[in-house]
Short mmCIF file of C-alpha atoms and ligand atoms in Angstrom, two decimals:
data_model
loop_
_atom_site.label_atom_id
_atom_site.label_comp_id
_atom_site.label_asym_id
_atom_site.label_seq_id
_atom_site.Cartn_x
_atom_site.Cartn_y
_atom_site.Cartn_z
CA MET X 1 -142.07 -3.03 -17.10
CA ASN X 2 -141.49 -6.73 -16.50
CA ASP X 3 -138.37 -7.39 -14.40
CA THR X 4 -137.18 -10.01 -16.90
CA ASP X 5 -136.82 -7.18 -19.45
CA TRP X 6 -134.01 -5.42 -17.60
CA GLU X 7 -130.76 -6.09 -15.74
CA VAL X 8 -129.09 -4.19 -12.91
CA LEU X 9 -126.27 -1.89 -14.07
CA ILE X 10 -125.54 -0.06 -10.82
CA SER X 11 -126.84 -1.54 -7.58
CA ALA X 12 -128.57 0.48 -4.87
CA ASP X 13 -125.58 -0.16 -2.56
CA ARG X 14 -123.09 1.23 -5.08
CA ILE X 15 -125.31 4.24 -5.70
CA GLN X 16 -125.52 5.00 -1.99
CA GLU X 17 -121.77 4.58 -1.54
CA GLY X 18 -121.05 7.01 -4.39
CA ILE X 19 -123.53 9.56 -3.10
CA ARG X 20 -122.23 9.33 0.46
CA LYS X 21 -118.70 10.15 -0.76
CA LEU X 22 -119.94 13.08 -2.83
CA GLY X 23 -122.04 14.35 0.11
CA ALA X 24 -118.91 14.41 2.29
CA GLU X 25 -116.96 16.33 -0.40
CA LEU X 26 -119.76 18.88 -0.77
CA THR X 27 -119.92 19.29 2.99
CA GLU X 28 -116.27 20.42 2.89
CA ILE X 29 -116.73 22.60 -0.20
CA TYR X 30 -119.71 24.49 1.22
CA SER X 31 -118.48 24.69 4.83
CA GLY X 32 -119.84 27.87 6.46
CA LYS X 33 -122.10 28.75 3.50
CA LYS X 34 -125.86 28.82 3.12
CA ILE X 35 -126.66 27.32 -0.24
CA ILE X 36 -129.62 26.58 -2.50
CA VAL X 37 -129.88 23.02 -3.80
CA ILE X 38 -131.91 22.65 -7.00
CA PRO X 39 -132.93 19.12 -7.99
CA LEU X 40 -133.85 19.07 -11.66
CA LEU X 41 -137.21 17.33 -12.03
CA ARG X 42 -138.38 14.95 -12.63
CA GLY X 43 -135.47 12.52 -12.85
CA GLY X 44 -133.21 14.20 -10.28
CA PHE X 45 -135.59 13.93 -7.34
CA MET X 46 -134.31 10.68 -5.85
CA PHE X 47 -130.60 11.45 -6.21
CA ALA X 48 -131.11 14.86 -4.62
CA ALA X 49 -133.23 13.47 -1.78
CA ASP X 50 -130.46 11.03 -0.85
CA LEU X 51 -127.61 13.48 -1.46
CA VAL X 52 -128.87 16.21 0.88
CA ARG X 53 -129.08 13.66 3.70
CA TYR X 54 -125.33 13.09 3.31
CA MET X 55 -124.60 16.85 3.37
CA ASP X 56 -124.00 18.64 6.65
CA VAL X 57 -124.57 22.07 5.13
CA ASP X 58 -127.12 24.88 5.69
CA LEU X 59 -129.27 24.55 2.61
CA GLN X 60 -132.57 25.48 1.09
CA ILE X 61 -134.29 23.45 -1.59
CA GLU X 62 -135.78 24.87 -4.76
CA PHE X 63 -136.95 22.95 -7.81
CA LEU X 64 -136.58 23.33 -11.55
CA GLY X 65 -138.39 21.08 -13.98
CA ALA X 66 -137.31 20.36 -17.53
CA ALA X 67 -138.46 17.90 -20.14
CA SER X 68 -137.08 17.00 -23.52
CA TYR X 69 -137.98 13.36 -23.93
CA GLY X 70 -141.76 13.40 -23.44
CA GLU X 71 -142.94 9.82 -23.76
CA GLN X 72 -140.14 9.01 -26.20
CA THR X 73 -136.91 7.15 -25.47
CA GLN X 74 -134.96 9.58 -27.70
CA SER X 75 -134.52 13.24 -26.85
CA SER X 76 -136.72 15.54 -28.92
CA GLY X 77 -133.83 18.02 -28.87
CA GLU X 78 -136.14 20.70 -27.57
CA VAL X 79 -136.03 21.46 -23.86
CA ARG X 80 -139.09 22.84 -22.07
CA LEU X 81 -139.17 24.39 -18.62
CA THR X 82 -141.94 22.63 -16.70
CA LEU X 83 -141.39 24.18 -13.25
CA ASP X 84 -139.55 27.28 -12.06
CA THR X 85 -137.91 28.34 -8.79
CA THR X 86 -139.55 30.70 -6.32
CA LEU X 87 -136.59 32.09 -4.28
CA PRO X 88 -134.27 34.65 -5.92
CA LEU X 89 -130.99 33.04 -7.02
CA SER X 90 -129.08 36.32 -7.31
CA GLY X 91 -126.06 36.39 -4.97
CA ARG X 92 -126.58 32.78 -3.88
CA ASP X 93 -124.43 29.66 -4.10
CA VAL X 94 -126.45 27.22 -6.19
CA LEU X 95 -125.98 23.45 -6.41
CA LEU X 96 -127.78 21.93 -9.40
CA VAL X 97 -128.50 18.20 -9.05
CA GLU X 98 -129.32 16.14 -12.14
CA ASP X 99 -129.84 12.42 -12.74
CA ILE X 100 -128.22 11.96 -16.16
CA ILE X 101 -126.41 13.89 -18.86
CA ASP X 102 -126.93 12.48 -22.33
CA THR X 103 -126.87 14.97 -25.24
CA GLY X 104 -126.22 17.76 -22.72
CA LEU X 105 -129.07 19.87 -24.11
CA THR X 106 -131.10 19.88 -20.90
CA LEU X 107 -128.20 20.93 -18.67
CA ALA X 108 -126.98 23.54 -21.16
CA TYR X 109 -130.45 25.10 -21.18
CA ILE X 110 -130.88 24.99 -17.40
CA GLN X 111 -127.39 26.29 -16.61
CA LYS X 112 -127.94 29.24 -18.95
CA LEU X 113 -131.24 29.98 -17.20
CA ILE X 114 -129.67 29.84 -13.72
CA LYS X 115 -126.65 31.95 -14.75
CA SER X 116 -128.98 34.61 -16.18
CA ARG X 117 -130.21 35.09 -12.60
CA ASN X 118 -126.71 36.01 -11.36
CA PRO X 119 -125.92 33.46 -8.64
CA THR X 120 -122.58 33.89 -6.83
CA SER X 121 -121.65 30.37 -7.88
CA LEU X 122 -123.14 27.45 -9.74
CA ARG X 123 -121.96 23.88 -9.26
CA THR X 124 -123.51 21.08 -11.30
CA ILE X 125 -123.43 17.48 -10.16
CA VAL X 126 -124.78 14.54 -12.09
CA LEU X 127 -125.33 10.93 -11.09
CA LEU X 128 -124.92 9.32 -14.53
CA ASP X 129 -122.88 10.33 -17.56
CA LYS X 130 -123.72 8.86 -20.97
CA GLU X 131 -120.78 10.65 -22.54
CA ILE X 132 -120.86 8.96 -25.92
CA ARG X 133 -124.14 10.74 -26.74
CA ARG X 134 -122.98 14.29 -26.01
CA LYS X 135 -124.02 16.92 -28.59
CA VAL X 136 -123.10 20.08 -26.72
CA ALA X 137 -120.21 20.76 -24.33
CA VAL X 138 -121.45 21.28 -20.79
CA GLU X 139 -119.45 22.10 -17.69
CA VAL X 140 -120.20 19.52 -15.01
CA ASN X 141 -118.32 19.57 -11.71
CA GLU X 142 -118.87 15.92 -10.87
CA CYS X 143 -120.42 12.84 -12.45
CA ILE X 144 -120.54 9.82 -10.16
CA PHE X 145 -121.00 6.98 -12.67
CA SER X 146 -120.45 6.52 -16.41
CA VAL X 147 -123.08 4.52 -18.26
CA PRO X 148 -122.93 2.87 -21.69
CA ASP X 149 -125.15 3.87 -24.61
CA ARG X 150 -128.10 1.77 -23.47
CA PHE X 151 -131.59 2.66 -22.28
CA VAL X 152 -131.20 3.08 -18.52
CA PHE X 153 -133.85 3.76 -15.89
CA GLY X 154 -134.67 3.31 -12.21
CA TYR X 155 -133.57 5.42 -9.23
CA GLY X 156 -135.50 8.45 -10.52
CA LEU X 157 -135.19 7.78 -14.26
CA ASP X 158 -138.26 6.55 -16.06
CA SER X 159 -138.91 3.69 -18.43
CA PRO X 160 -141.18 4.28 -21.45
CA GLY X 161 -144.53 5.63 -20.29
CA GLY X 162 -143.05 7.29 -17.21
CA PHE X 163 -142.84 4.23 -14.97
CA ASP X 164 -140.17 2.52 -12.86
CA ARG X 165 -138.65 5.67 -11.33
CA ASN X 166 -139.09 3.95 -7.97
CA LEU X 167 -136.62 1.12 -8.64
CA PRO X 168 -133.75 1.35 -6.11
CA ASP X 169 -131.12 0.33 -8.70
CA ILE X 170 -130.07 1.79 -12.05
CA VAL X 171 -131.09 -0.82 -14.60
CA ALA X 172 -130.74 -1.25 -18.37
CA LEU X 173 -133.08 -2.80 -20.90
CA LYS X 174 -131.74 -6.17 -22.01
CA GLU X 175 -130.45 -6.08 -25.58
C1 PRP T 1 -134.02 13.24 -18.99
C2 PRP T 1 -133.06 13.28 -17.80
C3 PRP T 1 -132.27 14.54 -18.06
C4 PRP T 1 -132.24 14.64 -19.57
C5 PRP T 1 -130.89 14.24 -20.09
O1 PRP T 1 -135.10 14.06 -18.70
O2 PRP T 1 -133.76 13.34 -16.57
O3 PRP T 1 -132.91 15.68 -17.53
O4 PRP T 1 -133.26 13.77 -20.05
O5 PRP T 1 -130.86 14.24 -21.48
P1 PRP T 1 -130.05 15.28 -22.37
O6 PRP T 1 -128.66 15.40 -21.79
O7 PRP T 1 -130.06 14.62 -23.72
O8 PRP T 1 -130.79 16.57 -22.38
P2 PRP T 1 -136.52 13.96 -19.43
O9 PRP T 1 -136.60 15.00 -20.48
O10 PRP T 1 -136.79 12.55 -19.84
O11 PRP T 1 -137.50 14.40 -18.27
P3 PRP T 1 -137.69 13.73 -16.81
O12 PRP T 1 -136.50 14.15 -15.97
O13 PRP T 1 -138.96 14.31 -16.34
O14 PRP T 1 -137.74 12.23 -16.99
#
């Protein structure tokens, strides 16, 4: 997408500052534990990659993939699992890392899946909260930033066609 089409909503510096603070909190919370961190793909990959570098915790990484938007800018309302974990989650402390909660359908689906595998604990952290669009109630332990009801992308989130995930800032389409 052309960079005249969007404007920065949350700068890379602010993102890093927020993630550093959360990383320090999680380091305290999980002190002495061996945990499994699950970035939810695809959008959560960048947030998770930065977050784990701010966590001084013994951790393993697993991945889950989910898609509901396809190539559309609106959720289809139907969540598909696109990638599953390989390690058993039973008896483990699991940290689920997601880029954005919008309707809540994706996280509701993924949390149910993880809980069905009997982890000792499940904590969900999200970078961006678009609360106004929520359709289902979802328990989230921490959201770093609230975003307005605009099309946002960058820092892991894609623009139409699947591009621009590599932008270092969270940006919004100009209205
Ligand atoms: C986006 C985003 C979240 C989800 C949030 O994923 O990464 O996973 O939508 O929307 P919801 O709360 O309405 O479910 P998408 O389906 O676009 O897949 P992607 O992560 O591969 O971009």
